[in-house]
Coordinates of C-alpha atoms in Angstrom, one line a residue:
X1 CA 107.7 62.4 98.5
X2 CA 104.0 62.8 98.5
X3 CA 102.2 65.8 97.1
X4 CA 99.8 67.7 99.3
X5 CA 97.6 70.8 98.7
X6 CA 99.6 74.0 99.0
X7 CA 98.7 77.5 99.9
X8 CA 101.5 79.8 98.6
X9 CA 100.4 83.3 97.7
X10 CA 103.3 84.1 95.4
X11 CA 106.6 82.9 94.1
X12 CA 108.6 84.6 96.8
X13 CA 106.7 82.7 99.5
X14 CA 107.1 79.5 97.5
X15 CA 110.9 80.0 97.4
X16 CA 111.0 80.8 101.1
X17 CA 109.1 77.6 101.6
X18 CA 111.7 75.6 99.6
X19 CA 114.9 77.2 101.1
X20 CA 113.8 77.8 104.7
X21 CA 114.6 74.7 106.9
X22 CA 111.7 73.3 108.7
X23 CA 111.3 73.2 112.5
X24 CA 113.9 70.8 113.9
X25 CA 115.8 70.6 110.6
X26 CA 118.8 72.3 112.2
X27 CA 119.3 69.3 114.4
X28 CA 119.7 67.0 111.5
X29 CA 122.8 66.0 109.6
X30 CA 123.6 68.0 106.4
X31 CA 122.5 65.0 104.3
X32 CA 119.2 64.8 106.0
X33 CA 118.7 68.6 105.8
X34 CA 119.3 68.3 102.0
X35 CA 116.8 65.4 101.8
X36 CA 114.2 67.6 103.6
X37 CA 114.8 70.4 101.2
X38 CA 114.5 68.0 98.2
X39 CA 111.2 66.9 99.6
X40 CA 110.0 70.5 99.5
X41 CA 111.3 70.9 95.9
X42 CA 109.4 67.8 94.8
X43 CA 106.2 69.0 96.4
X44 CA 106.5 72.3 94.5
X45 CA 107.3 70.5 91.2
X46 CA 104.4 68.0 91.6
X47 CA 102.0 70.8 92.3
X48 CA 103.3 72.8 89.4
X49 CA 102.5 70.0 86.9
X50 CA 99.2 69.3 88.6
X51 CA 98.3 73.0 88.1
X52 CA 99.3 72.7 84.5
X53 CA 97.0 69.7 84.0
X54 CA 94.1 71.5 85.8
X55 CA 94.6 74.5 83.5
X56 CA 94.5 72.3 80.4
X57 CA 91.4 70.6 81.8
X58 CA 89.6 73.9 82.3
X59 CA 90.6 75.0 78.7
X60 CA 89.1 71.8 77.3
X61 CA 85.9 72.3 79.4
X62 CA 85.6 76.0 78.2
X63 CA 86.0 74.9 74.6
X64 CA 83.3 72.2 75.0
X65 CA 80.9 74.8 76.5
X66 CA 81.5 77.0 73.4
X67 CA 80.8 74.1 71.1
X68 CA 77.6 73.4 72.9
X69 CA 76.6 77.0 72.4
X70 CA 77.2 76.5 68.7
X71 CA 75.0 73.4 68.7
X72 CA 72.2 75.4 70.4
X73 CA 72.5 78.2 67.9
X74 CA 72.5 75.8 65.0
X75 CA 69.3 74.3 66.2
X76 CA 67.8 77.7 66.6
X77 CA 68.6 78.6 63.0
X78 CA 67.1 75.3 61.8
X79 CA 63.9 76.0 63.8
X80 CA 63.7 79.4 62.1
X81 CA 64.2 77.9 58.6
X82 CA 61.5 75.2 59.4
X83 CA 59.0 77.9 60.4
X84 CA 59.7 79.9 57.2
X85 CA 59.1 76.9 55.0
X86 CA 55.4 77.3 55.4
X87 CA 55.4 80.7 53.7
X88 CA 55.4 81.2 49.9
X89 CA 58.9 81.3 48.4
X90 CA 58.2 84.2 46.0
X91 CA 57.9 86.7 48.9
X92 CA 61.0 89.0 48.8
X93 CA 61.3 89.1 52.6
X94 CA 61.2 85.3 52.8
X95 CA 64.0 85.2 50.2
X96 CA 66.0 87.7 52.3
X97 CA 65.5 85.7 55.5
X98 CA 66.3 82.4 53.8
X99 CA 69.6 83.9 52.4
X100 CA 70.6 85.3 55.7
X101 CA 69.9 82.2 57.7
X102 CA 71.6 79.9 55.1
X103 CA 74.7 82.1 55.2
X104 CA 74.7 82.2 59.0
X105 CA 74.2 78.4 59.2
X106 CA 77.1 77.8 56.8
X107 CA 79.5 80.0 58.8
X108 CA 78.4 78.4 62.1
X109 CA 79.0 74.9 60.7
X110 CA 82.5 75.9 59.5
X111 CA 83.1 77.2 63.0
X112 CA 81.9 73.9 64.5
X113 CA 84.4 72.0 62.3
X114 CA 87.2 74.2 63.5
X115 CA 86.2 73.9 67.1
X116 CA 85.9 70.1 66.8
X117 CA 89.6 70.0 65.6
X118 CA 90.6 72.2 68.5
X119 CA 88.7 70.0 70.9
X120 CA 90.6 66.9 69.8
X121 CA 93.9 68.8 70.3
X122 CA 92.9 70.1 73.7
X123 CA 91.8 66.7 74.8
X124 CA 95.1 65.1 73.7
X125 CA 97.1 67.8 75.6
X126 CA 95.0 67.3 78.7
X127 CA 95.2 63.5 78.6
X128 CA 99.0 63.8 78.2
X129 CA 99.3 66.4 81.0
X130 CA 97.7 63.9 83.4
X131 CA 100.3 61.3 82.3
X132 CA 103.0 63.9 83.0
X133 CA 101.6 64.3 86.5
X134 CA 101.8 60.5 86.9
X135 CA 105.4 60.6 85.8
X136 CA 106.5 63.3 88.2
X137 CA 104.6 61.6 91.1
X138 CA 106.4 58.4 90.3
X139 CA 109.7 60.4 90.2
X140 CA 108.9 61.7 93.6
X141 CA 108.6 58.2 95.0
X142 CA 112.3 57.6 93.9
X143 CA 113.6 60.4 96.1
X144 CA 114.6 58.2 99.0
X145 CA 116.6 55.8 96.8
X146 CA 118.2 58.8 95.1
X147 CA 119.3 60.3 98.5
X148 CA 120.6 56.9 99.7
X149 CA 122.9 56.7 96.7
X150 CA 123.9 60.3 96.3
X151 CA 123.7 61.7 99.9
X152 CA 124.7 58.5 101.7
X153 CA 121.5 58.6 103.7
X154 CA 119.9 55.4 105.0
X155 CA 116.2 56.2 104.3
X156 CA 113.5 53.6 104.1
X157 CA 112.5 53.0 100.4
X158 CA 108.9 52.3 99.8
X159 CA 108.6 48.7 98.6
X160 CA 107.7 48.5 94.9
X161 CA 108.1 52.2 94.4
X162 CA 110.3 51.7 91.3
X163 CA 108.1 48.9 89.8
X164 CA 106.6 49.7 86.4
X165 CA 104.5 47.9 83.8
X166 CA 105.6 47.9 80.2
X167 CA 103.0 50.6 79.4
X168 CA 104.1 52.8 82.3
X169 CA 107.7 52.4 81.3
X170 CA 106.9 53.9 77.9
X171 CA 104.9 56.7 79.4
X172 CA 107.5 57.6 82.0
X173 CA 110.3 57.5 79.5
X174 CA 108.5 60.0 77.3
X175 CA 107.5 62.0 80.3
X176 CA 111.0 62.3 81.7
X177 CA 112.3 63.3 78.2
X178 CA 109.8 66.1 78.0
X179 CA 110.3 67.4 81.5
X180 CA 114.1 67.3 80.9
X181 CA 113.7 69.3 77.7
X182 CA 111.6 72.0 79.4
X183 CA 113.9 72.0 82.5
X184 CA 117.0 72.6 80.4
X185 CA 115.3 75.6 78.8
X186 CA 114.4 76.9 82.3
X187 CA 118.0 76.5 83.5
X188 CA 119.2 78.3 80.4
X189 CA 116.9 81.2 81.2
X190 CA 118.0 81.6 84.8
X191 CA 121.7 81.2 83.9
X192 CA 121.3 84.0 81.3
X193 CA 119.4 86.2 83.8
X194 CA 122.5 86.0 86.1
X195 CA 125.4 86.1 83.7
X196 CA 124.2 89.3 81.9
X197 CA 122.9 87.8 78.6
X198 CA 119.2 88.4 79.4
X199 CA 119.9 92.0 80.3
X200 CA 121.7 92.6 77.0
X201 CA 118.8 90.9 75.2
X202 CA 116.3 93.2 76.9
X203 CA 118.5 96.3 76.3
X204 CA 118.3 95.6 72.6
X205 CA 114.5 95.3 72.8
X206 CA 114.4 98.6 74.8
X207 CA 116.5 100.4 72.2
X208 CA 114.3 99.1 69.3
X209 CA 111.3 100.6 71.1
X210 CA 113.0 103.9 71.8
X211 CA 114.2 104.2 68.2
X212 CA 110.6 103.7 67.0
X213 CA 109.3 106.3 69.5
X214 CA 111.9 108.8 68.3
X215 CA 110.7 108.2 64.7
X216 CA 107.0 108.6 65.2
X217 CA 107.3 111.6 67.5
X218 CA 108.6 113.6 64.5
X219 CA 104.9 113.6 63.4
X220 CA 102.1 115.8 64.8
X221 CA 100.5 114.6 68.0
X222 CA 97.2 114.9 66.3
X223 CA 98.1 112.1 63.9
X224 CA 95.8 109.2 64.7
X225 CA 98.4 106.5 63.8
X226 CA 101.0 108.1 66.0
X227 CA 98.6 108.1 68.9
X228 CA 97.8 104.4 68.5
X229 CA 101.3 103.2 67.9
X230 CA 102.8 105.5 70.6
X231 CA 100.4 104.1 73.2
X232 CA 101.4 100.5 72.3
X233 CA 105.1 101.2 72.2
X234 CA 105.0 103.0 75.6
X235 CA 103.4 99.9 77.1
X236 CA 106.1 97.7 75.6
X237 CA 108.8 100.1 77.0
X238 CA 107.3 100.0 80.5
X239 CA 107.2 96.2 80.3
X240 CA 110.8 95.7 79.2
X241 CA 112.1 98.4 81.6
X242 CA 110.5 96.5 84.5
X243 CA 112.1 93.3 83.4
X244 CA 115.5 95.1 83.4
X245 CA 115.3 96.2 87.1
X246 CA 118.0 94.4 89.1
X247 CA 118.5 94.7 92.8
X248 CA 119.7 92.3 95.5
X249 CA 116.1 91.0 96.0
X250 CA 115.7 90.3 92.2
X251 CA 119.1 88.6 92.0
X252 CA 118.4 86.4 95.0
X253 CA 115.0 85.5 93.5
X254 CA 116.7 84.4 90.3
X255 CA 119.5 82.5 92.1
X256 CA 116.9 80.6 94.2
X257 CA 114.8 79.7 91.1
X258 CA 117.9 78.5 89.4
X259 CA 119.0 76.5 92.4
X260 CA 115.6 74.9 92.8
X261 CA 115.7 73.8 89.2
X262 CA 119.2 72.5 89.5
X263 CA 118.2 70.3 92.5
X264 CA 115.2 69.0 90.6
X265 CA 117.2 68.4 87.5
X266 CA 119.8 66.3 89.3
X267 CA 117.1 63.9 90.5
X268 CA 115.5 63.9 87.1
X269 CA 118.8 63.1 85.3
X270 CA 119.6 60.3 87.8
X271 CA 116.2 58.7 87.4
X272 CA 116.1 59.1 83.6
X273 CA 119.4 57.3 83.3
X274 CA 118.4 54.7 85.8
X275 CA 115.1 54.0 83.8
X276 CA 117.0 53.6 80.5
X277 CA 119.3 50.9 82.2
X278 CA 116.5 49.2 84.0
X279 CA 115.7 46.4 81.5
X280 CA 119.3 45.3 81.7
X281 CA 120.4 46.2 85.2
X282 CA 117.2 45.7 87.1
X283 CA 114.8 43.7 84.9
X284 CA 112.8 42.5 87.9
X285 CA 111.4 46.1 88.3
X286 CA 109.6 45.7 84.9
X287 CA 106.3 43.9 85.2
X288 CA 105.7 42.2 81.8
X289 CA 107.7 41.5 78.7
X290 CA 111.2 43.0 79.3
X291 CA 112.2 42.2 75.8
X292 CA 109.4 44.5 74.5
X293 CA 110.9 47.3 76.6
X294 CA 114.4 46.6 75.2
X295 CA 113.0 46.7 71.7
X296 CA 111.2 49.9 72.4
X297 CA 114.3 51.6 73.7
X298 CA 116.3 50.5 70.7
X299 CA 113.7 52.0 68.5
X300 CA 113.8 55.2 70.6
X301 CA 117.6 55.4 70.6
X302 CA 119.0 58.9 70.3
X303 CA 115.5 60.4 70.3
X304 CA 114.4 62.9 73.0
X305 CA 110.7 63.6 73.1
X306 CA 109.9 67.3 72.8
X307 CA 106.9 68.8 74.6
X308 CA 103.5 68.1 73.1
X309 CA 103.0 71.9 72.9
X310 CA 105.6 74.6 72.4
X311 CA 104.1 77.1 74.8
X312 CA 107.4 77.1 76.8
X313 CA 109.7 77.6 73.9
X314 CA 110.8 81.0 72.5
X315 CA 110.9 81.9 68.9
X316 CA 113.8 80.8 66.7
X317 CA 114.7 84.5 66.0
X318 CA 115.0 85.1 69.8
X319 CA 117.2 82.1 70.2
X320 CA 119.5 83.1 67.4
X321 CA 119.7 86.7 68.7
X322 CA 120.5 85.4 72.2
X323 CA 123.2 83.2 70.9
X324 CA 124.8 86.1 69.1
X325 CA 124.8 88.0 72.4
X326 CA 128.1 87.2 74.2
X327 CA 127.8 85.9 77.8
X328 CA 129.4 88.2 80.3
X329 CA 131.6 87.0 83.1
X330 CA 129.4 84.8 85.3
X331 CA 129.3 87.0 88.4
X332 CA 126.5 89.1 89.9
X333 CA 124.9 91.4 87.3
X334 CA 126.3 94.9 87.0
X335 CA 124.2 97.8 88.3
X336 CA 121.6 99.3 86.0
X337 CA 123.2 101.7 83.5
X338 CA 123.3 105.4 84.3
X339 CA 120.4 107.5 83.0
X340 CA 122.6 109.3 80.5
X341 CA 123.6 106.0 78.9
X342 CA 121.7 106.0 75.6
X343 CA 123.9 104.1 73.1
X344 CA 122.6 100.7 72.2
X345 CA 125.1 98.0 71.5
X346 CA 123.5 96.9 68.2
X347 CA 126.7 96.8 66.1
X348 CA 127.8 93.5 67.7
X349 CA 124.6 91.6 66.7
X350 CA 124.8 90.1 63.2
X351 CA 121.8 90.9 61.0
X352 CA 121.4 87.2 60.2
X353 CA 122.3 85.0 63.1
X354 CA 123.2 81.4 62.5
X355 CA 120.6 78.8 63.1
X356 CA 120.7 77.8 66.8
X357 CA 122.0 74.4 67.9
X358 CA 120.1 72.1 70.2
X359 CA 119.6 73.5 73.7
X360 CA 121.4 72.1 76.6
X361 CA 121.6 72.8 80.3
X362 CA 124.8 74.7 80.3
X363 CA 125.2 76.1 76.8
X364 CA 122.7 77.6 74.4
X365 CA 120.0 79.9 75.7
X366 CA 116.3 79.6 74.8
X367 CA 114.2 82.6 75.8
X368 CA 110.6 81.9 76.6
X369 CA 107.8 83.5 78.5
X370 CA 107.4 80.9 81.3
X371 CA 109.1 83.1 83.9
X372 CA 108.7 86.6 82.5
X373 CA 106.4 87.5 85.4
X374 CA 107.8 86.9 88.8
X375 CA 104.3 86.1 90.0
X376 CA 103.4 83.8 87.0
X377 CA 100.1 82.2 87.8
X378 CA 101.5 78.7 86.9
X379 CA 103.7 79.0 90.0
X380 CA 101.0 80.1 92.5
X381 CA 99.6 77.4 94.6
X382 CA 96.4 78.2 96.4
X383 CA 94.4 75.0 96.3
X384 CA 92.1 74.3 99.2
X385 CA 93.6 71.9 101.7

């Protein structure tokens, strides 16, 4: 499953691309139709991770440009100080200039130290994101073998596609762990968006905003604090209200997003388990010291690598509140409440929710911002062909 440049203007078109059979697919067997769909899923996922790596690369580049600006400004200050050195130190204006420049120089150098630390972190994230791309591209090359085993197809498997060096084995193991962790969170999110938990979560947020608006609107409209806070709360209310809109199109969108992730997760789980058994079941696929790989796995036993950054994870408080929100019967979401409904179901939420357990694909829900916007830029593919 090779990745190619994609031009998909928004997520809806992307989902249409995944779930719409290609020309001639209707003449294929069901297994081959499923294989063709999985090819499209893999293409989407590979481009998703490529886009993430590109974004991190641009962030690193922007930070380095800012550091270079600091270097230039530092040299400018030093040049000013050098020119001032030729003047007598007793002059009050020289003393004033010297103090100003030394203070500016000290602050600039502190900022350079901070940016240098950030640059190291950004570079580490970018370097690892490229390894994640390598991991998912390698995963894509296992699609034919996966379909032959699970869909009973008879596809040609690329010779050597499963071959890994010892170093690649370690990278792919960590990469598959991280992708699995993020994908479980995504599946949790989409399950909650369909079984009613997400709507309840948003309803609580909406009620909190409305309660605050009711409180501040007791004060005169001329009050400056009321004006500022009211403006921000109204924006929050509009945002959460939009997220609560549910119609057949929205539900179909969520179902498709969930199904696409389920398809990808099945391949991911199959390959991850296969990789962990490889040193014993298929040692010939490891180029190098197989015993080193076995030792590595023994040391890594029961350890699942978490993402290098936590940008996809929600806050612990949100997780706890979500777990305290009972899941509704897993059917299509109920229609939006009538306009006159104003009572918020706060009484069922404990003030101090228990610490959340580890997330899994079917149980606990982690709320994060990855898919808040149905046209999230991370899911838009518009690279040039």
